[in-house]
PDB file of C-alpha atoms and ligand atoms in Angstrom:
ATOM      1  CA  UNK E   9       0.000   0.000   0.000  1.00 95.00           C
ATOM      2  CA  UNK E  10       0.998   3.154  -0.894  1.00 97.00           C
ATOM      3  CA  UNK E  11      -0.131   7.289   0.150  1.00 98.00           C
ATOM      4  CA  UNK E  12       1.071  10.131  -1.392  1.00 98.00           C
ATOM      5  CA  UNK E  13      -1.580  12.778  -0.449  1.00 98.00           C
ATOM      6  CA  UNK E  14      -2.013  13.213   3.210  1.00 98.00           C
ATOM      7  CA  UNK E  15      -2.824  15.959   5.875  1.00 98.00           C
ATOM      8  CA  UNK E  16      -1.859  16.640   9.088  1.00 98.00           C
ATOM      9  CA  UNK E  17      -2.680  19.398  11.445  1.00 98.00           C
ATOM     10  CA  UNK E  18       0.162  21.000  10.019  1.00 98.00           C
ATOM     11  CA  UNK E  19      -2.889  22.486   7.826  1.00 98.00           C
ATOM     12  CA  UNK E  20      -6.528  21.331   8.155  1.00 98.00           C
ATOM     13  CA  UNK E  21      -5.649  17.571   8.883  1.00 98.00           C
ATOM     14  CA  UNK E  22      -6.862  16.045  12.225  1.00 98.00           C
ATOM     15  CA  UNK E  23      -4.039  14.514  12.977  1.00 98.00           C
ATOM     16  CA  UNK E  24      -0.471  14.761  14.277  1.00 98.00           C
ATOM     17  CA  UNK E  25       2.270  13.806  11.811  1.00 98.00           C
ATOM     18  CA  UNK E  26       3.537  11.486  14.109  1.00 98.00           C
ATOM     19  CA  UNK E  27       0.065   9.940  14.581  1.00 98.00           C
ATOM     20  CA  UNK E  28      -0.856   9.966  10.764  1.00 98.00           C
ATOM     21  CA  UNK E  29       2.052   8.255  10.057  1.00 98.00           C
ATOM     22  CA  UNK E  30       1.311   5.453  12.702  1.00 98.00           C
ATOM     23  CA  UNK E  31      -2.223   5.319  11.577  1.00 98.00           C
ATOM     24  CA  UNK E  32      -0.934   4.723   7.840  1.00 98.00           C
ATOM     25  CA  UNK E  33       1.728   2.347   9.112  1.00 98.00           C
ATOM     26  CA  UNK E  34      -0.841   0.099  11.262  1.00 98.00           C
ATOM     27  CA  UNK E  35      -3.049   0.257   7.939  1.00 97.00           C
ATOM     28  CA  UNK E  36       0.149  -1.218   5.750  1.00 97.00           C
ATOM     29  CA  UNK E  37       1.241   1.429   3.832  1.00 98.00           C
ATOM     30  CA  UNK E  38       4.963   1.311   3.289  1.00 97.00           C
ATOM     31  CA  UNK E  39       5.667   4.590   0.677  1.00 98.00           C
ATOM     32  CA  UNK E  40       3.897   7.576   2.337  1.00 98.00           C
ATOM     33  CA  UNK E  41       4.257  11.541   1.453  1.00 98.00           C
ATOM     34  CA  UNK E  42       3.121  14.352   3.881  1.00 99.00           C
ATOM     35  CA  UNK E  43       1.188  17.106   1.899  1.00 98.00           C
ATOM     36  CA  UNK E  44       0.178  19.668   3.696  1.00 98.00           C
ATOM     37  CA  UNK E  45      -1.936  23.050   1.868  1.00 98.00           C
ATOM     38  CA  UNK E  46       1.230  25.813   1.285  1.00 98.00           C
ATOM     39  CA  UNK E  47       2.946  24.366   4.476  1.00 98.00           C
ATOM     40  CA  UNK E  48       5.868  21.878   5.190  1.00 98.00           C
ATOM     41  CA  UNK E  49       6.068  22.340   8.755  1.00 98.00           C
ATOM     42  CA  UNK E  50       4.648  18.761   9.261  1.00 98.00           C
ATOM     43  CA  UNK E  51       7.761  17.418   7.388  1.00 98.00           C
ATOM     44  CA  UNK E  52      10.338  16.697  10.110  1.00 98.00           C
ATOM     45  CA  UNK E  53       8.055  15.191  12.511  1.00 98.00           C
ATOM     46  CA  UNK E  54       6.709  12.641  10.014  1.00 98.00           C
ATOM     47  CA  UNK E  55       9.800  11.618   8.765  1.00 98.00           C
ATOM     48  CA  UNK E  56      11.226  10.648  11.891  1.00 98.00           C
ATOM     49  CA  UNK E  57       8.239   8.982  12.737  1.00 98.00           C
ATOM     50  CA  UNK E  58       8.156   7.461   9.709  1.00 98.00           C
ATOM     51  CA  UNK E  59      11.849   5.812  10.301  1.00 98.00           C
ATOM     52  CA  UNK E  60      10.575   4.726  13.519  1.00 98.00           C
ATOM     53  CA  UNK E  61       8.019   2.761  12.012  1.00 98.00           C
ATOM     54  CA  UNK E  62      10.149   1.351   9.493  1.00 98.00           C
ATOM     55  CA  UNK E  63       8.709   3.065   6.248  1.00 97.00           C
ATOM     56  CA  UNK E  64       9.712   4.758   3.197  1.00 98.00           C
ATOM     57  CA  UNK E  65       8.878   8.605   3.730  1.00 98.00           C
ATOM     58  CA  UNK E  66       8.411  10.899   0.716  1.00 98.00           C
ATOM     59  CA  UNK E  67       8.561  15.050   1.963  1.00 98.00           C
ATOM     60  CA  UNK E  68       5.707  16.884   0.342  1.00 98.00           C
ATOM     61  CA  UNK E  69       3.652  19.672   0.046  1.00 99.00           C
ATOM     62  CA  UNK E  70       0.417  21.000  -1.946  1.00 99.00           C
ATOM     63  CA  UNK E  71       0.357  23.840  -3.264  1.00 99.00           C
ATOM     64  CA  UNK E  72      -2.858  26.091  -4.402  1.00 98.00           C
ATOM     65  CA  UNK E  73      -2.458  26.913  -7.908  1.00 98.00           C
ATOM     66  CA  UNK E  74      -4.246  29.396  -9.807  1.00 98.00           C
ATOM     67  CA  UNK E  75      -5.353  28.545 -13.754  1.00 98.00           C
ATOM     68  CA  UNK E  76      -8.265  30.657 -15.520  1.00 96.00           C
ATOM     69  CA  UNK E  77      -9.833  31.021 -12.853  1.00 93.00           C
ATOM     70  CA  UNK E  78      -9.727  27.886 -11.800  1.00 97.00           C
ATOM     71  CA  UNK E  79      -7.898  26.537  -7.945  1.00 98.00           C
ATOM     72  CA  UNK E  80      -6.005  23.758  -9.078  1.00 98.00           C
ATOM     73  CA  UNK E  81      -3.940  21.779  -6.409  1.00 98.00           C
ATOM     74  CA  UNK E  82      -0.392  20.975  -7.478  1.00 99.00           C
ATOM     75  CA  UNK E  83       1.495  18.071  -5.143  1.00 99.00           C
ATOM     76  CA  UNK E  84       5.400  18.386  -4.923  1.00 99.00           C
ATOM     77  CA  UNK E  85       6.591  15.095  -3.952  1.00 98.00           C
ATOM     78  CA  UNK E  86      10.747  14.281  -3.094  1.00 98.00           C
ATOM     79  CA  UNK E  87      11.055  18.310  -2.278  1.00 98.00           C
ATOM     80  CA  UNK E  88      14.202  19.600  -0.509  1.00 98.00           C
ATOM     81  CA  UNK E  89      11.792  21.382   2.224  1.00 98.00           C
ATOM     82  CA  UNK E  90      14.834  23.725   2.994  1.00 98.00           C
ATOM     83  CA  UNK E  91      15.024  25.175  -0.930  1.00 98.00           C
ATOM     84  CA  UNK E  92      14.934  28.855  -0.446  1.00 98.00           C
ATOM     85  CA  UNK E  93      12.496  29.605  -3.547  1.00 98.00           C
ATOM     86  CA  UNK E  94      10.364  26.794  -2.586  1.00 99.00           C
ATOM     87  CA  UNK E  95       9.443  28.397   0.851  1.00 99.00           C
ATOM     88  CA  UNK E  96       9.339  31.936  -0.398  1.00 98.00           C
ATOM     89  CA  UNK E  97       6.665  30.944  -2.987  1.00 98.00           C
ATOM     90  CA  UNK E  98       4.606  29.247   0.283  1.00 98.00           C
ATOM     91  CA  UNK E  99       5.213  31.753   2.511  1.00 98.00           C
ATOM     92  CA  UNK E 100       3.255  34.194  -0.080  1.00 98.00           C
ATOM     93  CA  UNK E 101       0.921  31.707  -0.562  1.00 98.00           C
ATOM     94  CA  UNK E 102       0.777  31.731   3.356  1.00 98.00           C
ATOM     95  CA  UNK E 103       0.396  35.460   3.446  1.00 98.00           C
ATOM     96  CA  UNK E 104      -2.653  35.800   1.249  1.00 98.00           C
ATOM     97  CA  UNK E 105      -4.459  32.924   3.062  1.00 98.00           C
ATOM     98  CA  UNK E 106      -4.157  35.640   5.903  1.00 98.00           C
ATOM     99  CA  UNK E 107      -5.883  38.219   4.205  1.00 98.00           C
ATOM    100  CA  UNK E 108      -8.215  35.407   2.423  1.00 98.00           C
ATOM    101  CA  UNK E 109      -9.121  34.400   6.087  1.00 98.00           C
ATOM    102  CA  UNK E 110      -9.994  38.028   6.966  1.00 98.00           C
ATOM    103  CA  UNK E 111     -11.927  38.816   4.100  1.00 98.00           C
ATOM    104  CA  UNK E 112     -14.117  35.171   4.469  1.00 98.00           C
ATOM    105  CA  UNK E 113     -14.891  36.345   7.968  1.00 98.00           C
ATOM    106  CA  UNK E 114     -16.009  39.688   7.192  1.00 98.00           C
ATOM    107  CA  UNK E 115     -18.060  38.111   4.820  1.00 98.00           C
ATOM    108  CA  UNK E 116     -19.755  35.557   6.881  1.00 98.00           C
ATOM    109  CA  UNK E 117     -20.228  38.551   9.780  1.00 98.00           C
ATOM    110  CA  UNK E 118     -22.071  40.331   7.203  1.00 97.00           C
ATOM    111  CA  UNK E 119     -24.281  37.475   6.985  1.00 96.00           C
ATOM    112  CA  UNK E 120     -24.874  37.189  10.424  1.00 96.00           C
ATOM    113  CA  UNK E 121     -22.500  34.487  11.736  1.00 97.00           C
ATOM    114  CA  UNK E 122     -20.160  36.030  14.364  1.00 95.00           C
ATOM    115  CA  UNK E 123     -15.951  35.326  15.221  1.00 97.00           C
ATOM    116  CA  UNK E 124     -15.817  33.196  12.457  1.00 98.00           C
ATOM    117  CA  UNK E 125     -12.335  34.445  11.410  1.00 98.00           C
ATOM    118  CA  UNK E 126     -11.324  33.911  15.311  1.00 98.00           C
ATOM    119  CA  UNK E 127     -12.987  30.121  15.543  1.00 98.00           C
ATOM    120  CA  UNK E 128     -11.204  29.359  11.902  1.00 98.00           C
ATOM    121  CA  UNK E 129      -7.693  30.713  13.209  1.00 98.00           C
ATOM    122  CA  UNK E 130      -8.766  28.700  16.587  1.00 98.00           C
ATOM    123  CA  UNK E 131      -9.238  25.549  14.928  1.00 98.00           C
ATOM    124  CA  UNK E 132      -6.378  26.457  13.168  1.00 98.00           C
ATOM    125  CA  UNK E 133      -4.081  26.100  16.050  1.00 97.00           C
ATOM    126  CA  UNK E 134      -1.851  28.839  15.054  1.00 95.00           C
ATOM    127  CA  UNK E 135      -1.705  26.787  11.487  1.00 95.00           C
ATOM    128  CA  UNK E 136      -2.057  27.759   7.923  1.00 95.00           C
ATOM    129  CA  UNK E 137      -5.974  28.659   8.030  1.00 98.00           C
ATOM    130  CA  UNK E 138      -8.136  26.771   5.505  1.00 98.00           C
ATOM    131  CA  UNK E 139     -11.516  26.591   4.492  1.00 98.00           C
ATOM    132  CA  UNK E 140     -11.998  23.546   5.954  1.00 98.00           C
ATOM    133  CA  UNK E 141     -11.412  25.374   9.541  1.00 98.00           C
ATOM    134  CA  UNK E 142     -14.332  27.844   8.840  1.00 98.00           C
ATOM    135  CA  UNK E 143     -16.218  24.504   7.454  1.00 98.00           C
ATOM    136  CA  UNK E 144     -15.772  22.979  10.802  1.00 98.00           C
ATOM    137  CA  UNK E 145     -16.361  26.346  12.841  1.00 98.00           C
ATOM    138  CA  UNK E 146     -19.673  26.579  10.953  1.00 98.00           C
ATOM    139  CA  UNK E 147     -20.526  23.107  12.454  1.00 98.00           C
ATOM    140  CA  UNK E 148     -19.260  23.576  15.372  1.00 97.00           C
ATOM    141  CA  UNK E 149     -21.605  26.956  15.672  1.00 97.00           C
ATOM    142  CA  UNK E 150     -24.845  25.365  14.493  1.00 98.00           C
ATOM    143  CA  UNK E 151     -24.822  27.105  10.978  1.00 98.00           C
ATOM    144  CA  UNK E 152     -24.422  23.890   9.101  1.00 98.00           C
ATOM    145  CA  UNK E 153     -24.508  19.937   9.593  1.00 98.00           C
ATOM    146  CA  UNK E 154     -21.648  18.555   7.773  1.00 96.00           C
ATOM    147  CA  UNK E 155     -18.559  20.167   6.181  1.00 96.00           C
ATOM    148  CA  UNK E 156     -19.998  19.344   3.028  1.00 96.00           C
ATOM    149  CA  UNK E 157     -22.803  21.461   3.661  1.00 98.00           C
ATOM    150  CA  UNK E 158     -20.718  24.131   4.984  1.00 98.00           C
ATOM    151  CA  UNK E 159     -19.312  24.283   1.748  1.00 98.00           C
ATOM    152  CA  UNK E 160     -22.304  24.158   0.126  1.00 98.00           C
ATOM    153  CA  UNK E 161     -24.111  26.779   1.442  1.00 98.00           C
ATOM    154  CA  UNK E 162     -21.241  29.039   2.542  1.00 98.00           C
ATOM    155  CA  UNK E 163     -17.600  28.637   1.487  1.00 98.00           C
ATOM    156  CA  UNK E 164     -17.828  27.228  -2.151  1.00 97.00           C
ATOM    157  CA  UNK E 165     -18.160  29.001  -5.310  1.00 94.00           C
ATOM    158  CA  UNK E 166     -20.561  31.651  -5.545  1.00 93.00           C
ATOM    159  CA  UNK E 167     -21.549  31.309  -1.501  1.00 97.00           C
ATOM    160  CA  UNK E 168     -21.707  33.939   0.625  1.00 97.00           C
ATOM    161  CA  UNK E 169     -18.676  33.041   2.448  1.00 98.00           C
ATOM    162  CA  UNK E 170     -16.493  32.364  -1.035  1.00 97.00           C
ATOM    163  CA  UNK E 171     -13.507  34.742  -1.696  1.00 98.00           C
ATOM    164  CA  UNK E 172     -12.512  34.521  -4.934  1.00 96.00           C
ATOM    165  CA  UNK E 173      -8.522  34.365  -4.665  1.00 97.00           C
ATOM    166  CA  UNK E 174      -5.404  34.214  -6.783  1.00 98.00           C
ATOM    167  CA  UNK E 175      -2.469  32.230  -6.026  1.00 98.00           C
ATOM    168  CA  UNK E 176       0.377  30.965  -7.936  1.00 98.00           C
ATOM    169  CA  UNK E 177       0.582  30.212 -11.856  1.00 98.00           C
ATOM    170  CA  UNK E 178       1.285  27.052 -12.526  1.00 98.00           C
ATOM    171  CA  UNK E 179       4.566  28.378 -13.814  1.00 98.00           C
ATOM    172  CA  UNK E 180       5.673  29.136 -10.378  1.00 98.00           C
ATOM    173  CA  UNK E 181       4.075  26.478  -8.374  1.00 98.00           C
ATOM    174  CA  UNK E 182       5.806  23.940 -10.785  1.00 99.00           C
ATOM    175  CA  UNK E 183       9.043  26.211 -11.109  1.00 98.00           C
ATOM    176  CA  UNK E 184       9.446  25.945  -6.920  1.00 99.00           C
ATOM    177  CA  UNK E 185       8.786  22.288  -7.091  1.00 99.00           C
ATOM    178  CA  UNK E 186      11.366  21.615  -9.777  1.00 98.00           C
ATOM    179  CA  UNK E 187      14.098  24.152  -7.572  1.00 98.00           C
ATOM    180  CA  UNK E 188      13.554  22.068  -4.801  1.00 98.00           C
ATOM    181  CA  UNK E 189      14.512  19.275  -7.359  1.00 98.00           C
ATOM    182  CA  UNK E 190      10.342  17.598  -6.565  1.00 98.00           C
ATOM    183  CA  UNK E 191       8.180  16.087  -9.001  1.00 98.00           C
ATOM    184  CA  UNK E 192       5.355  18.361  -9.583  1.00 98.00           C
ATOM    185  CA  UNK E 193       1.650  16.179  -9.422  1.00 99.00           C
ATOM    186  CA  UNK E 194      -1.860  17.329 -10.611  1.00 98.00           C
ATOM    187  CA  UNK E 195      -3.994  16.282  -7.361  1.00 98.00           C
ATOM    188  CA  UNK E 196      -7.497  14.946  -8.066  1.00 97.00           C
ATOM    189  CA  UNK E 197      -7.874  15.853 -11.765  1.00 97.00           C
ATOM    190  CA  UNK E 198     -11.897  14.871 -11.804  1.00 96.00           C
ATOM    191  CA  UNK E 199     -12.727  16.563  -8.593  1.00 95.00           C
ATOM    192  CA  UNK E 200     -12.859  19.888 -10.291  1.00 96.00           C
ATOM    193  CA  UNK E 201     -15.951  21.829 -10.767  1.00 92.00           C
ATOM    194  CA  UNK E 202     -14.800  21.779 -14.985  1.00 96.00           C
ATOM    195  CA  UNK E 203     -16.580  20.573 -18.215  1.00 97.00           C
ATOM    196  CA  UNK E 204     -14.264  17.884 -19.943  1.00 97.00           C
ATOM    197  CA  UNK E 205     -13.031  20.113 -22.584  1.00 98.00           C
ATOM    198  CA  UNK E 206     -11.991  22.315 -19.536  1.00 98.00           C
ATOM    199  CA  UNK E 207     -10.171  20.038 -18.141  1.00 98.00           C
ATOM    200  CA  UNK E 208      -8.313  18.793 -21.292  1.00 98.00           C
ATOM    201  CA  UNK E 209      -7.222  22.440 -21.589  1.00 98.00           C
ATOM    202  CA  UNK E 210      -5.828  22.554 -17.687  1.00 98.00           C
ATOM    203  CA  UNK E 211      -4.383  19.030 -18.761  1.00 98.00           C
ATOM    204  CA  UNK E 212      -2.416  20.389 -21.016  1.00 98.00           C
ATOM    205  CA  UNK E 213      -1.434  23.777 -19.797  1.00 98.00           C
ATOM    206  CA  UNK E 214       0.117  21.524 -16.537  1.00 98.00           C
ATOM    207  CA  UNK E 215       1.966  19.665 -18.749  1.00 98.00           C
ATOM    208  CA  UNK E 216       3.194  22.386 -20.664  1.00 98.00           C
ATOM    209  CA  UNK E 217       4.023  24.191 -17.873  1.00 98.00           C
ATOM    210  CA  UNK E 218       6.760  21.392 -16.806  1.00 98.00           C
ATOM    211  CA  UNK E 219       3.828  19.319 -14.824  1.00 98.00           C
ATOM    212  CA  UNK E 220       5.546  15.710 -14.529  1.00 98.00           C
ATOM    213  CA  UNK E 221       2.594  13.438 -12.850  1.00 98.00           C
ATOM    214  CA  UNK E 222      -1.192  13.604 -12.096  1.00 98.00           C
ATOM    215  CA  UNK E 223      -3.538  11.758  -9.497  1.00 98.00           C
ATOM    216  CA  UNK E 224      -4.913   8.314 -11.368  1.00 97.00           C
ATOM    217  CA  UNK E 225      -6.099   6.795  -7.668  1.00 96.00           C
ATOM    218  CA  UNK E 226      -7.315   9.322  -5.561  1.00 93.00           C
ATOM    219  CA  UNK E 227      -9.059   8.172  -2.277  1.00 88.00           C
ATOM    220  CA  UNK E 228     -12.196   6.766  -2.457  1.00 80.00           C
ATOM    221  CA  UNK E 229     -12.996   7.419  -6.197  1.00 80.00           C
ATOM    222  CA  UNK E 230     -14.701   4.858  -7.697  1.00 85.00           C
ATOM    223  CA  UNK E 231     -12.947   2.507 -10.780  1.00 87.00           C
ATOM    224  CA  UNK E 232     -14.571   4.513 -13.841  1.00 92.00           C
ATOM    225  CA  UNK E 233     -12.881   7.309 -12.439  1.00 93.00           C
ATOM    226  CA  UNK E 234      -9.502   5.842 -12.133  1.00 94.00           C
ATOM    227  CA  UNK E 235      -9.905   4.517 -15.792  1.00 94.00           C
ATOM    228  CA  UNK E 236     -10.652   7.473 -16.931  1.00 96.00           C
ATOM    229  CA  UNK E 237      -7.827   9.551 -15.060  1.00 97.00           C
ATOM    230  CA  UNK E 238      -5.487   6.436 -16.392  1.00 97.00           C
ATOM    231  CA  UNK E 239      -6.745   7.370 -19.809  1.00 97.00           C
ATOM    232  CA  UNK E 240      -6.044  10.975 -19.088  1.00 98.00           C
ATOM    233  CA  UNK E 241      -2.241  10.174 -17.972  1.00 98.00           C
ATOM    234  CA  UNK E 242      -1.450   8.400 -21.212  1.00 98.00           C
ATOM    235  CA  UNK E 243      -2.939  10.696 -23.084  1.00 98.00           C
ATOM    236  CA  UNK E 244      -0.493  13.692 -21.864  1.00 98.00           C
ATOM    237  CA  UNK E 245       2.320  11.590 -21.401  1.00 97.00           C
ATOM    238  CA  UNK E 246       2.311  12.101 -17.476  1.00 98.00           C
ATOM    239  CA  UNK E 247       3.467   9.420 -14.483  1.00 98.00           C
ATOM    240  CA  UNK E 248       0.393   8.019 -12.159  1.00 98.00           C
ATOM    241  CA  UNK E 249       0.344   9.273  -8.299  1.00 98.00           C
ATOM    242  CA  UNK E 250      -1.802   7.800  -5.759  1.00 97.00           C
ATOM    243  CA  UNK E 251      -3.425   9.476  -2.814  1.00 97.00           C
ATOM    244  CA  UNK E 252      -6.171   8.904  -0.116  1.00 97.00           C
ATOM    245  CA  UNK E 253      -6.222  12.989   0.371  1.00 97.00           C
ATOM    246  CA  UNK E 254      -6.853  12.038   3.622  1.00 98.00           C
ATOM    247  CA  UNK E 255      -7.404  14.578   6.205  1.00 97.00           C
ATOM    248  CA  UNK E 256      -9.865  13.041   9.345  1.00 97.00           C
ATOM    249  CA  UNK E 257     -10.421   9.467  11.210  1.00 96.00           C
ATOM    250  CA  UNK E 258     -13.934  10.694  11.623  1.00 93.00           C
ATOM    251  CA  UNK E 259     -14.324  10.192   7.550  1.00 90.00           C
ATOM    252  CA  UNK E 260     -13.736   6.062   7.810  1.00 89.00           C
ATOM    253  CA  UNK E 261     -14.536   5.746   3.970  1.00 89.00           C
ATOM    254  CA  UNK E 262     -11.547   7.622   3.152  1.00 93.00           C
ATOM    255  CA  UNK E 263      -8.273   6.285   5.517  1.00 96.00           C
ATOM    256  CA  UNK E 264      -4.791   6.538   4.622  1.00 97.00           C
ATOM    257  CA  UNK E 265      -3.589   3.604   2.156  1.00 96.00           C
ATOM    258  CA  UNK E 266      -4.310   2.725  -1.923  1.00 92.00           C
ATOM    259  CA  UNK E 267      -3.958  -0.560  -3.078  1.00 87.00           C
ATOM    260  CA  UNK E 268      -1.537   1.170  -5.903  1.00 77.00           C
ATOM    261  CA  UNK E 269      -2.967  -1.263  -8.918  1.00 87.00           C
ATOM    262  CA  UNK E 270      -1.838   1.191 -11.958  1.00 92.00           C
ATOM    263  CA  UNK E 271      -2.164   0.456 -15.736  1.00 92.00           C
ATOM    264  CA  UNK E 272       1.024  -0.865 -17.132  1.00 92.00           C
ATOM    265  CA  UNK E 273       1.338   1.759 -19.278  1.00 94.00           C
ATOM    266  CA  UNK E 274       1.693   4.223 -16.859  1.00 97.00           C
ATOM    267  CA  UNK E 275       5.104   4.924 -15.172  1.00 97.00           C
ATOM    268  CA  UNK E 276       4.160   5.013 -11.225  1.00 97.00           C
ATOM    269  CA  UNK E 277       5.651   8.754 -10.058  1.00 98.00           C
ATOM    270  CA  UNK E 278       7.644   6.939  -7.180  1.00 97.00           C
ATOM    271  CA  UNK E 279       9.449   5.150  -9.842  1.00 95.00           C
ATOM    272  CA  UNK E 280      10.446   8.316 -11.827  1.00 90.00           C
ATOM    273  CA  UNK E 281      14.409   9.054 -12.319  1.00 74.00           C
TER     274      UNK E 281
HETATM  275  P1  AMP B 320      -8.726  26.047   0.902  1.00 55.77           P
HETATM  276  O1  AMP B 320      -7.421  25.538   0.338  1.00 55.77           O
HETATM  277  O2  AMP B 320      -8.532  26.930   2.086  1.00 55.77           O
HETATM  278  O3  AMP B 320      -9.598  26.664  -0.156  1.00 55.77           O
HETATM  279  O4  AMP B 320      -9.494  24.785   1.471  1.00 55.77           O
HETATM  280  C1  AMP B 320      -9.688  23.699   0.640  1.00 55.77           C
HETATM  281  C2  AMP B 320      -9.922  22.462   1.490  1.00 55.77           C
HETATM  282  O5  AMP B 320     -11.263  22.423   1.914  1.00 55.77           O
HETATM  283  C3  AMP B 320      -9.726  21.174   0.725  1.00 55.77           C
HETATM  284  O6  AMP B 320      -8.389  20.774   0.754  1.00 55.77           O
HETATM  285  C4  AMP B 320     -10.571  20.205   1.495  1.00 55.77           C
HETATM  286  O7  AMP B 320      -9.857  19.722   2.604  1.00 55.77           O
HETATM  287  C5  AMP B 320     -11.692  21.070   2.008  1.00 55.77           C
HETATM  288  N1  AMP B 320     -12.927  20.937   1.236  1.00 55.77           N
HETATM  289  C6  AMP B 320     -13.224  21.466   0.038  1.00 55.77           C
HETATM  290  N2  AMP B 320     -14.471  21.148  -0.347  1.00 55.77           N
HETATM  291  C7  AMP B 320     -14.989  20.378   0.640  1.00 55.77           C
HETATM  292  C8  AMP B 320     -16.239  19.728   0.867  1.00 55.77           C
HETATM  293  N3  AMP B 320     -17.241  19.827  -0.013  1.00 55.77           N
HETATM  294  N4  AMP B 320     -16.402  19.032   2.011  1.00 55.77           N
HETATM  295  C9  AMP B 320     -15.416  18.945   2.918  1.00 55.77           C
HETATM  296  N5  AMP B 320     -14.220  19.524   2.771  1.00 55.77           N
HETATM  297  C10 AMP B 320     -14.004  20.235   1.650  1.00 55.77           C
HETATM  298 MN1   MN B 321      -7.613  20.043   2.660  1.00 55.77          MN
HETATM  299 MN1   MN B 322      -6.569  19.367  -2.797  1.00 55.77          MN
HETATM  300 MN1   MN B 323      -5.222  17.460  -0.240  1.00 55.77          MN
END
């Protein structure tokens, strides 16, 4: 078993690095990357608990990407955290998540719903501040069931809560990844709110823009999906990743660890030069 898209409270995980890594190792995976959103604070932590446990650790990071409009998440596996133009491109990433967070809690005030910038940074625990923190503040305060339905009725696209933000190009997400001599991933290709011909287009302007790998098992999608992101990989001449994008115990459909089954076609991104 295999993980290479994982969260830890580092950003809006649940977890520890030390105790993600001993969930993933009690669940059998043996090749696991840390991930965090525009952070790699978790790194060192997981990595020694990682050698503890006796498997193969992979230093990571996701970055928020910007593309017509579009978020796309970019994964850096095998980065050398310490790369100076690596961590100045997150720490500006970093930055405008401050003033993202700011502006999401004005906007929620304005709808009625009080200190949710202070529960977000809260939940945050002095973290990088993600959506998912207001998500679970909004639960937490009675304004929605679910963080799904957080999303849906405040934080995604078009909500009330929904700051429309830009972050890097994939020129510079990619470029930072490649300084810090990483292998630059598309994460979860089909969860994207894009028509097909869309997403051919984003396809392609990753790959042009030095993109070396996308997502072709990502967590609990189902096995049209994976065919179809397989399909996808051949097609633009990109290396298969696999990920849970795990984040929470309390999801139990979703745990660290994919049975890495890829198309023989495909070169497996943890077997790249
Ligand atoms: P951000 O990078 O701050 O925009 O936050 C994005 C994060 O929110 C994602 O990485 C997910 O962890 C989480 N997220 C996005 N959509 C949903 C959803 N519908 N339900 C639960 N979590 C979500
Ligand atoms: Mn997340
Ligand atoms: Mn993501
Ligand atoms: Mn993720």
């Amino acid at each position: 078993m295999i993980d290479l898209h994982l969260h830890s409270r580092a950003s809006d995980g649940a977890l520890t690095p030390a105790e993600l890594v001993q969930l993933a190792a009690a669940r059998g995976v043996r090749l696991l990357a840390l991930t965090d959103h525009d952070c790699t604070d978790g790194l060192a932590e997981a990595d020694t608990a990682a050698h503890a446990a006796g498997i193969e650790f992979v230093p990571g990071v996701e970055i928020s990407a910007s593309w017509e409009h579009h978020t796309l998440h970019i994964v850096g596996l095998y980065i050398d955290a310490e790369n100076p133009q690596l961590q100045a491109g997150l720490a500006r990433l970093r930055e405008i998540r401050v003033t993202r967070a700011q502006e999401i809690g004005r906007r929620l005030a304005a709808r009625g719903i009080a200190d949710a910038h202070a529960g977000a940074q809260r939940l945050a625990g002095g973290q990088v501040v993600t959506r998912s923190h207001f998500a679970q503040y909004l639960c937490e305060s009675g304004h929605a069931r679910t963080l799904n339905e957080a999303f849906r009725k405040f934080l995604g696209r078009g909500k009330p809560g929904h700051v429309a933000t830009m972050w890097a190009s994939l020129e510079e997400s990619i470029g930072w990844i490649h300084a810090a001599g990483g292998k630059a991933v598309l994460a979860h290709p089909l969860r994207y709110d894009m028509t097909r011909s869309r997403l051919m287009r984003a396809l392609a302007a990753f790959r042009q823009a030095g993109g070396d790998a996308m997502e072709v098992i990502c967590g609990r999608d189902n096995h049209d999906a994976t065919a179809t992101a397989a399909h996808y990989a051949g097609r633009f001449g990109l290396a298969a990743s696999v990920g849970s994008d795990f984040h929470n115990p309390a999801t139990p459909w979703n745990l660290p660890g994919i049975e890495a089954a890829l198309p023989d076609n495909l070169t497996p991104v943890w077997q790249c030069s």
